[in-house]
XYZ file of C-alpha atoms in Angstrom:
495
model
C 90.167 158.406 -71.053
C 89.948 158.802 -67.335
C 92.817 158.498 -65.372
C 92.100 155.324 -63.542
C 91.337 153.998 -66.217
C 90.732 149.951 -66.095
C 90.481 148.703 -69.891
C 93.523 147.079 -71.466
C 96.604 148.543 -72.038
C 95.889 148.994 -75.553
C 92.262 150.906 -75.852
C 94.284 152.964 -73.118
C 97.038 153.775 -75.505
C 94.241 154.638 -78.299
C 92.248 156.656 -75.856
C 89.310 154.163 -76.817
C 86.229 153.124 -74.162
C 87.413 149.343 -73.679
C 84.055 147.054 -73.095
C 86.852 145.023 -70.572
C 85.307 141.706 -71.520
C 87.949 138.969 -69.969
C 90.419 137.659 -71.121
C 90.603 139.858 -74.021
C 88.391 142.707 -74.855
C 86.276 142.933 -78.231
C 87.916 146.369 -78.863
C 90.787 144.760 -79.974
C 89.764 141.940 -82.064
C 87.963 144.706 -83.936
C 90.546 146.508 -84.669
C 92.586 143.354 -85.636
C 95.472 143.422 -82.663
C 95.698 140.979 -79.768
C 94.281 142.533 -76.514
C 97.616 142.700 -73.883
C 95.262 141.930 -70.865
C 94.351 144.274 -68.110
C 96.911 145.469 -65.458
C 95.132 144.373 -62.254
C 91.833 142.664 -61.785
C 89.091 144.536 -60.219
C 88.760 144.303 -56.802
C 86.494 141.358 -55.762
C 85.941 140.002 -59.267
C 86.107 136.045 -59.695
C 87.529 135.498 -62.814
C 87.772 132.474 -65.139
C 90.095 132.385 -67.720
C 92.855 130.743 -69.814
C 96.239 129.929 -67.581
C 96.955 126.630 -68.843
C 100.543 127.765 -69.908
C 100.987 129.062 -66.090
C 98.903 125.926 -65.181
C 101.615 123.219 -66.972
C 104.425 124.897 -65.132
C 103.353 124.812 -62.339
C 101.944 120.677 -62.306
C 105.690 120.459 -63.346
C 106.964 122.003 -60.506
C 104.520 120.598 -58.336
C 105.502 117.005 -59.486
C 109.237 117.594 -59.867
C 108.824 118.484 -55.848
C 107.042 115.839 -55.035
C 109.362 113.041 -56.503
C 112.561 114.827 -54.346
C 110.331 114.420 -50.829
C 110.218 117.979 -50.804
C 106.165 118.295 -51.475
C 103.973 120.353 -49.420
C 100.404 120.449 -49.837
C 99.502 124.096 -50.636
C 96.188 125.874 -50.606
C 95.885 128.897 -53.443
C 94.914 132.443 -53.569
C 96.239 135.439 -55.432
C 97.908 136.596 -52.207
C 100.024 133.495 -52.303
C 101.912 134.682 -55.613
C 105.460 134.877 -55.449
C 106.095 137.790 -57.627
C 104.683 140.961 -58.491
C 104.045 139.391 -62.166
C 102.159 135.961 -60.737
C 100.157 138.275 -58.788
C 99.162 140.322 -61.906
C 98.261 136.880 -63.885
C 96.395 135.306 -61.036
C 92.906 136.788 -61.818
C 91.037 133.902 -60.182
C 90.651 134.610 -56.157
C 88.640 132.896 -53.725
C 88.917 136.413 -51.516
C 89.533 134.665 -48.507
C 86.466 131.667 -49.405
C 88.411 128.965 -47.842
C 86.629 125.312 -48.649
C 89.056 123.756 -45.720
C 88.271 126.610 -43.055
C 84.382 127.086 -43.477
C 82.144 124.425 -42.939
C 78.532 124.652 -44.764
C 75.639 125.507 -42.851
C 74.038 122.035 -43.408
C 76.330 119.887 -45.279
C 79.735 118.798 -44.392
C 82.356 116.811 -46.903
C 84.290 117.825 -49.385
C 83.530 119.250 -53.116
C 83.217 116.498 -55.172
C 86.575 117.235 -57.546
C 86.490 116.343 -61.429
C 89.027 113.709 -62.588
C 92.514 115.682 -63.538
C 95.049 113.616 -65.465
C 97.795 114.070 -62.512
C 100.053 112.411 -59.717
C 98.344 111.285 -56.819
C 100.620 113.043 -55.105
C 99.441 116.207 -56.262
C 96.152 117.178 -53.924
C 93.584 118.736 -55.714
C 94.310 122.288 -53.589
C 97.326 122.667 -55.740
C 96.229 122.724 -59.388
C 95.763 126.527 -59.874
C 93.927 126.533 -63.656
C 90.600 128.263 -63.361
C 88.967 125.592 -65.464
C 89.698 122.872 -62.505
C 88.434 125.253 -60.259
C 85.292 125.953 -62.270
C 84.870 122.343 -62.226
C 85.131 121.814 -58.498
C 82.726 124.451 -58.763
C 80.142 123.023 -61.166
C 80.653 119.716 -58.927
C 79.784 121.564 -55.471
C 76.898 122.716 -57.287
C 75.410 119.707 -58.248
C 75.829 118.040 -54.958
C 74.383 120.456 -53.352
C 71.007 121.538 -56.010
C 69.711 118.531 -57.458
C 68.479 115.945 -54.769
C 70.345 113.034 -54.019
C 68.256 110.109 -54.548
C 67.820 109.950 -58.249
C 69.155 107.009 -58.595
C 66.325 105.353 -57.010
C 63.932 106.256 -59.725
C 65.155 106.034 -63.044
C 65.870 108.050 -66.014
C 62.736 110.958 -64.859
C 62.523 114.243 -64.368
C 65.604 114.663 -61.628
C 67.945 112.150 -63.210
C 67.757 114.009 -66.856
C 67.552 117.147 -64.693
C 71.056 116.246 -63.737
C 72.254 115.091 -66.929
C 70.723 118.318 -69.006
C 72.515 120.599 -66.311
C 76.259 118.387 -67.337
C 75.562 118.923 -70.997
C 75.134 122.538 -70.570
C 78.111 122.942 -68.526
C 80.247 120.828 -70.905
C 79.122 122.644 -73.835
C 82.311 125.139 -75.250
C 81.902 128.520 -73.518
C 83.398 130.101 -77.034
C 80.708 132.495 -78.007
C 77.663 131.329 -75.377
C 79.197 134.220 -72.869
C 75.829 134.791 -71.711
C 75.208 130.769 -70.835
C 78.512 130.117 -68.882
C 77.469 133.767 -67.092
C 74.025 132.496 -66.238
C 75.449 128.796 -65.134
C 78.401 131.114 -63.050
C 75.513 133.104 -61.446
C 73.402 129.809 -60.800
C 76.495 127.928 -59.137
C 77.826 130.713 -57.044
C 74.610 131.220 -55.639
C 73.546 128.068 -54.707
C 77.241 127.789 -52.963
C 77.301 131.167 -52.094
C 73.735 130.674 -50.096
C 74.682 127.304 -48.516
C 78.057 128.405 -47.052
C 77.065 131.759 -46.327
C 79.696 133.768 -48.280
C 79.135 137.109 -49.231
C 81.586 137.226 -51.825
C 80.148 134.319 -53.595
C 76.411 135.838 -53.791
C 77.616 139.579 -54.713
C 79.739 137.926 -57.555
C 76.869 135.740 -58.275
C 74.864 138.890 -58.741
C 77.315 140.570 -61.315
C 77.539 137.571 -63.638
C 73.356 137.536 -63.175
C 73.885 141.294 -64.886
C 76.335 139.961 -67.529
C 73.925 137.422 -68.531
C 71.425 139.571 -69.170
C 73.391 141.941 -71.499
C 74.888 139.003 -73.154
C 71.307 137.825 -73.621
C 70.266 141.145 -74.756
C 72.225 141.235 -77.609
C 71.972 137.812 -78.796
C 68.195 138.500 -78.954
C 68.773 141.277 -81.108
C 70.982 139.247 -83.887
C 68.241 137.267 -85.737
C 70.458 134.120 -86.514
C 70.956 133.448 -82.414
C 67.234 133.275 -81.988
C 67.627 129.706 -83.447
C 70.989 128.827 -81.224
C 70.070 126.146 -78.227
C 72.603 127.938 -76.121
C 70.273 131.293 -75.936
C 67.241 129.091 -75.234
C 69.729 127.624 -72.546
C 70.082 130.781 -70.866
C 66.435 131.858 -70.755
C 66.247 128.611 -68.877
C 69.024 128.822 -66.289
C 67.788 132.635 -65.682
C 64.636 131.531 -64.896
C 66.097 129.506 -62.302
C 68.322 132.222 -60.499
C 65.024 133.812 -60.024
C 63.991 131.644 -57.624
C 66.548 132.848 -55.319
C 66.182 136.511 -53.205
C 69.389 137.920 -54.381
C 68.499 137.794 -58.192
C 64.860 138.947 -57.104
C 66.046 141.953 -55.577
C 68.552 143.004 -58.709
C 67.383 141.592 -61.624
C 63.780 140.983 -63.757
C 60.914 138.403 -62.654
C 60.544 135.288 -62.629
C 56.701 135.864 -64.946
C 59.052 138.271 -67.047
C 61.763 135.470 -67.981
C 58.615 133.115 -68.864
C 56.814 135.591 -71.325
C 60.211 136.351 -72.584
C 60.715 132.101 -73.408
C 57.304 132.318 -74.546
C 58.113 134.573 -77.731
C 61.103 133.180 -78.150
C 59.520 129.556 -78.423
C 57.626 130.285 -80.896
C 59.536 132.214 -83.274
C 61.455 129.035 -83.409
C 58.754 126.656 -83.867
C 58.092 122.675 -83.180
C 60.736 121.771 -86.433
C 63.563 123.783 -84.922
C 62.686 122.233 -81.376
C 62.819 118.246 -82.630
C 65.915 119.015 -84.588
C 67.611 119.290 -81.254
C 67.801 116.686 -78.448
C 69.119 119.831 -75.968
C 66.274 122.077 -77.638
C 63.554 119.279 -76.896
C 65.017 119.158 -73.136
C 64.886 122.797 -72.856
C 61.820 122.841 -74.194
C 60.280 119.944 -71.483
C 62.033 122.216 -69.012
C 60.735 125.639 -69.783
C 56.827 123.943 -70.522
C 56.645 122.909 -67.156
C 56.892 126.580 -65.650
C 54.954 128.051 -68.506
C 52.165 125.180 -67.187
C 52.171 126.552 -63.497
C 51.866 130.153 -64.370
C 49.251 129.498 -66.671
C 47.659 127.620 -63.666
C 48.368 131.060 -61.756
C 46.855 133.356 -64.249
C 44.351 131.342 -64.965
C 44.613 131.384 -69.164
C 45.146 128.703 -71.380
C 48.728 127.531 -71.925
C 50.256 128.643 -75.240
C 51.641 124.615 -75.338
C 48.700 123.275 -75.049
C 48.199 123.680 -79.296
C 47.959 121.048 -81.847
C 51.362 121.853 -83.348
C 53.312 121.404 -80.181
C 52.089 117.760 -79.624
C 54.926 116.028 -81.274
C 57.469 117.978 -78.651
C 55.813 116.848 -76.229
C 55.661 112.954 -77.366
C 59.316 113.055 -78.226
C 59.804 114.125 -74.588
C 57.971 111.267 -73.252
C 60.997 109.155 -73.280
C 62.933 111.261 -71.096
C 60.612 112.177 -68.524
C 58.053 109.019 -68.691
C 55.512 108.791 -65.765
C 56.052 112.857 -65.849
C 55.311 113.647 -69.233
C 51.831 112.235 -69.156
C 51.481 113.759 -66.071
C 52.119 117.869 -67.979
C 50.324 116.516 -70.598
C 47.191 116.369 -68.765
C 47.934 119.488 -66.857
C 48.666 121.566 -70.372
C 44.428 121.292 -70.852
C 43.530 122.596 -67.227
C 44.619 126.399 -67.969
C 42.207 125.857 -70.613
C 39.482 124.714 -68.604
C 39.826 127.387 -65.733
C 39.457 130.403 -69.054
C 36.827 129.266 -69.876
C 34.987 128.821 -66.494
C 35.810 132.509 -66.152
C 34.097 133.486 -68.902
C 31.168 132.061 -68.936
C 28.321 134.735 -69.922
C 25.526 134.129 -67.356
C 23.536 136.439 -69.609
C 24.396 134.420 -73.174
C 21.382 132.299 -74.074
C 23.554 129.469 -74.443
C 25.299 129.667 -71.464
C 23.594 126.167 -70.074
C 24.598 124.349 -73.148
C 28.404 125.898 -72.531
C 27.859 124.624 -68.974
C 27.403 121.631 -69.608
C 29.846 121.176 -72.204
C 32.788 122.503 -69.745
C 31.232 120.379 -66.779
C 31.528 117.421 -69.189
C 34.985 117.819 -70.296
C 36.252 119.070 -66.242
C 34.642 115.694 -65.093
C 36.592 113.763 -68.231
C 40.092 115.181 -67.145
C 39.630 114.439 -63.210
C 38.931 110.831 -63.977
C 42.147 110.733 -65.943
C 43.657 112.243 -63.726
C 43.129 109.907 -61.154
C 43.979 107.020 -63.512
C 47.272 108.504 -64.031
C 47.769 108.583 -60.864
C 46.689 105.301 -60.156
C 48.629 103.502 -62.787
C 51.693 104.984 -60.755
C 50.567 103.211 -57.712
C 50.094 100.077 -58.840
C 53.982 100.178 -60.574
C 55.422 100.791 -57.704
C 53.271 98.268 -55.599
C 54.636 96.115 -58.539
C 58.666 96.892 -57.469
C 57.748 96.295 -54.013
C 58.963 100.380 -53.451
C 58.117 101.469 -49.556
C 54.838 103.618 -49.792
C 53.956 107.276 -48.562
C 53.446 107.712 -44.716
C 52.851 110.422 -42.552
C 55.516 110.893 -40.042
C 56.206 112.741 -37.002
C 57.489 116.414 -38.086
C 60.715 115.690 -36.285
C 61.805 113.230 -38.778
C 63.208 115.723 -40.992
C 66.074 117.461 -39.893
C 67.256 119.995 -40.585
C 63.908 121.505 -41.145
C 62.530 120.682 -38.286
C 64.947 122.559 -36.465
C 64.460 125.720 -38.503
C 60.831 126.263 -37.922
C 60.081 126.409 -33.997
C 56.347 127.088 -34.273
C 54.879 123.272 -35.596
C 51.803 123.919 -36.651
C 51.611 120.210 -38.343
C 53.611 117.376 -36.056
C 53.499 115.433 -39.038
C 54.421 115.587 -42.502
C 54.717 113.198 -45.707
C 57.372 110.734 -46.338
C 57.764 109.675 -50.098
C 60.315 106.968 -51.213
C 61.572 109.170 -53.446
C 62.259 113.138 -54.795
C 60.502 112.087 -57.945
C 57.167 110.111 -56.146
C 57.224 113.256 -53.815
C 56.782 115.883 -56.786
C 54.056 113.431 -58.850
C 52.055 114.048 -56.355
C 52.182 117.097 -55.335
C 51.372 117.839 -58.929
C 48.427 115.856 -58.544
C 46.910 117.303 -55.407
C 47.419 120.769 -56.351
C 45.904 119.954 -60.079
C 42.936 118.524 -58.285
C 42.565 121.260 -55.802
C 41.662 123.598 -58.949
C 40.024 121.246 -61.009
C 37.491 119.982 -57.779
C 37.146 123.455 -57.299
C 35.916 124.447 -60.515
C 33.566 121.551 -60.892
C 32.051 123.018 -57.581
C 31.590 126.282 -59.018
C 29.910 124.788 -61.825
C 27.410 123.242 -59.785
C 26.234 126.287 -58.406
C 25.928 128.056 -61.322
C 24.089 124.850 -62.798
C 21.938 125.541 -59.660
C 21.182 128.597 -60.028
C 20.331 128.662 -63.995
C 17.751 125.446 -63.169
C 16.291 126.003 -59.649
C 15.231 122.226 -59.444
C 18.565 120.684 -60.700
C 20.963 119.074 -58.119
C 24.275 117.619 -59.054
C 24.051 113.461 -58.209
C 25.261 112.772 -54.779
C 28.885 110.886 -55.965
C 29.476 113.756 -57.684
C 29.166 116.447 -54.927
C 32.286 117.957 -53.965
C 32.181 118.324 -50.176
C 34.637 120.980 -48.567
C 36.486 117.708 -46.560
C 37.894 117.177 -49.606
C 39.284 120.412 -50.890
C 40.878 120.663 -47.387
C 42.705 116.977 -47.440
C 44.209 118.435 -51.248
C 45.312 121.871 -49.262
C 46.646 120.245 -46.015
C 48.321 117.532 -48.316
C 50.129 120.482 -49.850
C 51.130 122.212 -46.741
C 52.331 118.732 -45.593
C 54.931 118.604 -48.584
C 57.055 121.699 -47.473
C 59.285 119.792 -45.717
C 60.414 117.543 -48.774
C 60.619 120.192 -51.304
C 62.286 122.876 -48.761
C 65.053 121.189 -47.837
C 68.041 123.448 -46.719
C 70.431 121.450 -48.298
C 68.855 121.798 -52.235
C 67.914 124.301 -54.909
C 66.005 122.589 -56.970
C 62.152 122.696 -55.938
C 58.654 121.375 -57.128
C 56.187 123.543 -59.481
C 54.759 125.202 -56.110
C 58.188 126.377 -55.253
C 58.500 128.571 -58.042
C 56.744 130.905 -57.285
C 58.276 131.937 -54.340
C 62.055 133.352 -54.639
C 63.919 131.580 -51.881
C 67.958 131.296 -51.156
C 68.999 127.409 -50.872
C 65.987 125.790 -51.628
């Protein structure tokens, strides 16, 4: 073994590589001995791990203080260890990331702070376990990636958004390494982006790595292909990739899909529905799968007969939503096979037709989807859509000095906002295609036109594209990480 050396004390003694997996290494268990622990923590690292003995005492301390008068509100980090042995056991640091001292660059307040069974006297700055601070972290994180007015429409897409991303993070971290890395990597991020702290996105980056090899190897055991937690992780991943650091270190977004693709269906529609997390997952990784196969232009692999009973059973959890993706799961379909019509196969004007038919079919339900979501909402009396001055949304506004557009959409809510700007960008390559089929039409019958009501003028494909433009401001903000369908495919750092 090298000299500096940093596995445990034991693989050290054996002259062994140690894999240094925290807080004890697998080298050990394999051999059947209890890992002693590592000597110092690596410079930098963020570690989470078991102190709840160290974590008692010092509540107990904390409290016994507290009832003498003699309590003073303390803020933690390793540095602040009274001994040379607390220092060695403290392997969680902040490295100098003070919440108190650092405001964030466009949200103030405090971390919201999960319940803890303690005094009030004791301020939440004092409780030193790494699974409290995980939780303040996993709080911060919320507050400051999913948008904050989900309560104003129901159990959709945002709400169970919210809920999924609790049930992942309350699900035992005991042998789903590679999920708690990927949620780690997510949160720090996110945090890491907003208050501008370099130690929070390089750390964010090396549990982005771990991930990955955990992931690696789970793929390569064939009873974890079935596990919800690995499916959870292809899922989260995805989601880091929306944000530059991970797009700099680590694979592609398209890469993570095609990877969830495979995986998908070696487990199949009955291993899906046996699983309420599995059939959220599944809702959740569908709807990227549906963009990119917007992007590429081939039909989705969801769109099939034997996924149809997923997607019912996930009509109760995302309602006005799910109708909404199903719909969208047949345009892919419809864009193939406009690309591949033969002009030079005799029954190319039959095919024509056929695909005209079925394009024309989808836009009108498509616009009755749409229209049925109107006329709820005019039913609850909700504020509409308006077009406002640019200036209305701060902080955006302030970011971008060159206003191209003075004005910009209003929605009454996250959830109205993203309905329609599936909508508009659906129609803009459906309209689109039913244009291009006219002038084939055209030019396989010389002395055909299309009826006038059914022309597709180029006013209209410009109201779908400025409507689209017109929607950065709500799904950019600088506050939030979680975006629209459009947003995906551009990697971005806090929103």
């Amino acid at each position: 073994m090298p000299l500096r050396s940093t596995g445990c004390l034991k693989c050290r003694q054996r002259k062994i590589r140690c894999d240094e997996e925290r807080p004890g290494c697998k080298r050990c268990r394999i051999h059947g001995v209890v890992c002693p622990g590592f000597k110092t923590a690596r410079k930098g690292d963020i570690e989470f791990e078991d102190q709840t003995d160290q974590t008692v005492q010092r509540l107990q301390i904390d409290a016994h203080a507290a009832l003498k008068g003699r309590r003073k509100p303390v803020r933690w980090t390793s540095s602040e260890a009274s001994t040379p042995e607390e220092k060695l056991t403290t392997t969680f640091t902040w490295a100098g990331f003070d919440l108190g001292a650092q405001q964030p660059l466009h949200r103030t307040g405090t971390p919201p702070v999960a319940p803890v069974n303690v005094a009030p006297t004791t301020p939440i700055w004092s409780i030193h376990s790494p699974a409290a601070m995980r939780a303040q972290l996993h709080g911060m994180f919320l507050q400051l990636y999913v948008p904050q007015d989900i309560p104003t429409h129901g159990p959709g897409l945002w709400s169970s958004n919210k809920r999924f991303l609790h049930s992942l993070m309350e699900l035992p971290s005991s042998g789903r390494a590679s999920l708690s890395h990927a949620l780690d990597a997510l949160t720090l991020v996110q945090i890491g982006s907003t208050y501008r702290n370099p130690q929070l996105l390089n750390t964010a980056v090396e549990a982005y790595g771990k991930s990955l090899r955990g992931l690696r190897i789970a793929l390569s055991k064939p009873e974890k292909l079935k596990d919800d937690a690995v499916l959870a992780t292809t899922c989260v991943l995805s989601s880091c990739e929306f944000y530059t650091h991970f797009r700099v270190h680590g694979h592609s977004w398209v890469s993570h899909q095609h990877g969830t693709q495979r995986l998908l269906e070696q487990r199949g529609p009955e291993s899906i529905l046996s699983s309420p997390l599995a059939v959220h997952l599944f809702y959740q990784l569908t709807t990227g799968s549906l963009f990119m196969s917007l992007l590429t232009r081939r039909r989705d692999p969801y769109s099939a007969a034997k996924w149809s009973a997923v997607e019912t059973k996930a009509t109760d959890i995302h309602d006005d939503l799910s109708e909404s993706n199903r719909l969208g799961l047949r345009l892919p379909a419809l864009l193939e096979r406009h690309d591949r019509l033969d002009w030079n196969h005799p029954g190319c004007l039959a095919s024509l037709d056929h695909l005209l038919f079925d394009c024309e079919q989808m836009e009108m339900e498509m616009k009755s989807n749409l229209a049925t979501v109107h006329a709820r909402d005019a039913m609850e009396e909700k504020s509409w859509i308006a077009l406002v001055d640019i200036e209305y949304f701060h902080p955006f506004a302030d970011l971008i000095e060159n206003h191209t557009m003075t004005r910009a959409f209003r929605f009454p809510s996250f959830q109205t906002g993203y309905i329609h700007s599936s909508h508009w960008f659906r129609m803009f390559m459906l309209r689109q295609t039913i244009r291009s089929l006219f002038d084939m039409r055209q030019r396989l019958v010389p002395d055909w036109l299309p009826p006038p009501k059914r022309v597709v003028h180029e006013k209209e494909l410009l109201f779908y594209v400025l409507s689209l433009c017109r929607l950065n401001n709500t799904f950019a903000p600088t506050d939030t990480g979680d975006g629209y369908p459009g947003s995906s495919t551009f990697p971005h750092e806090s929103s």
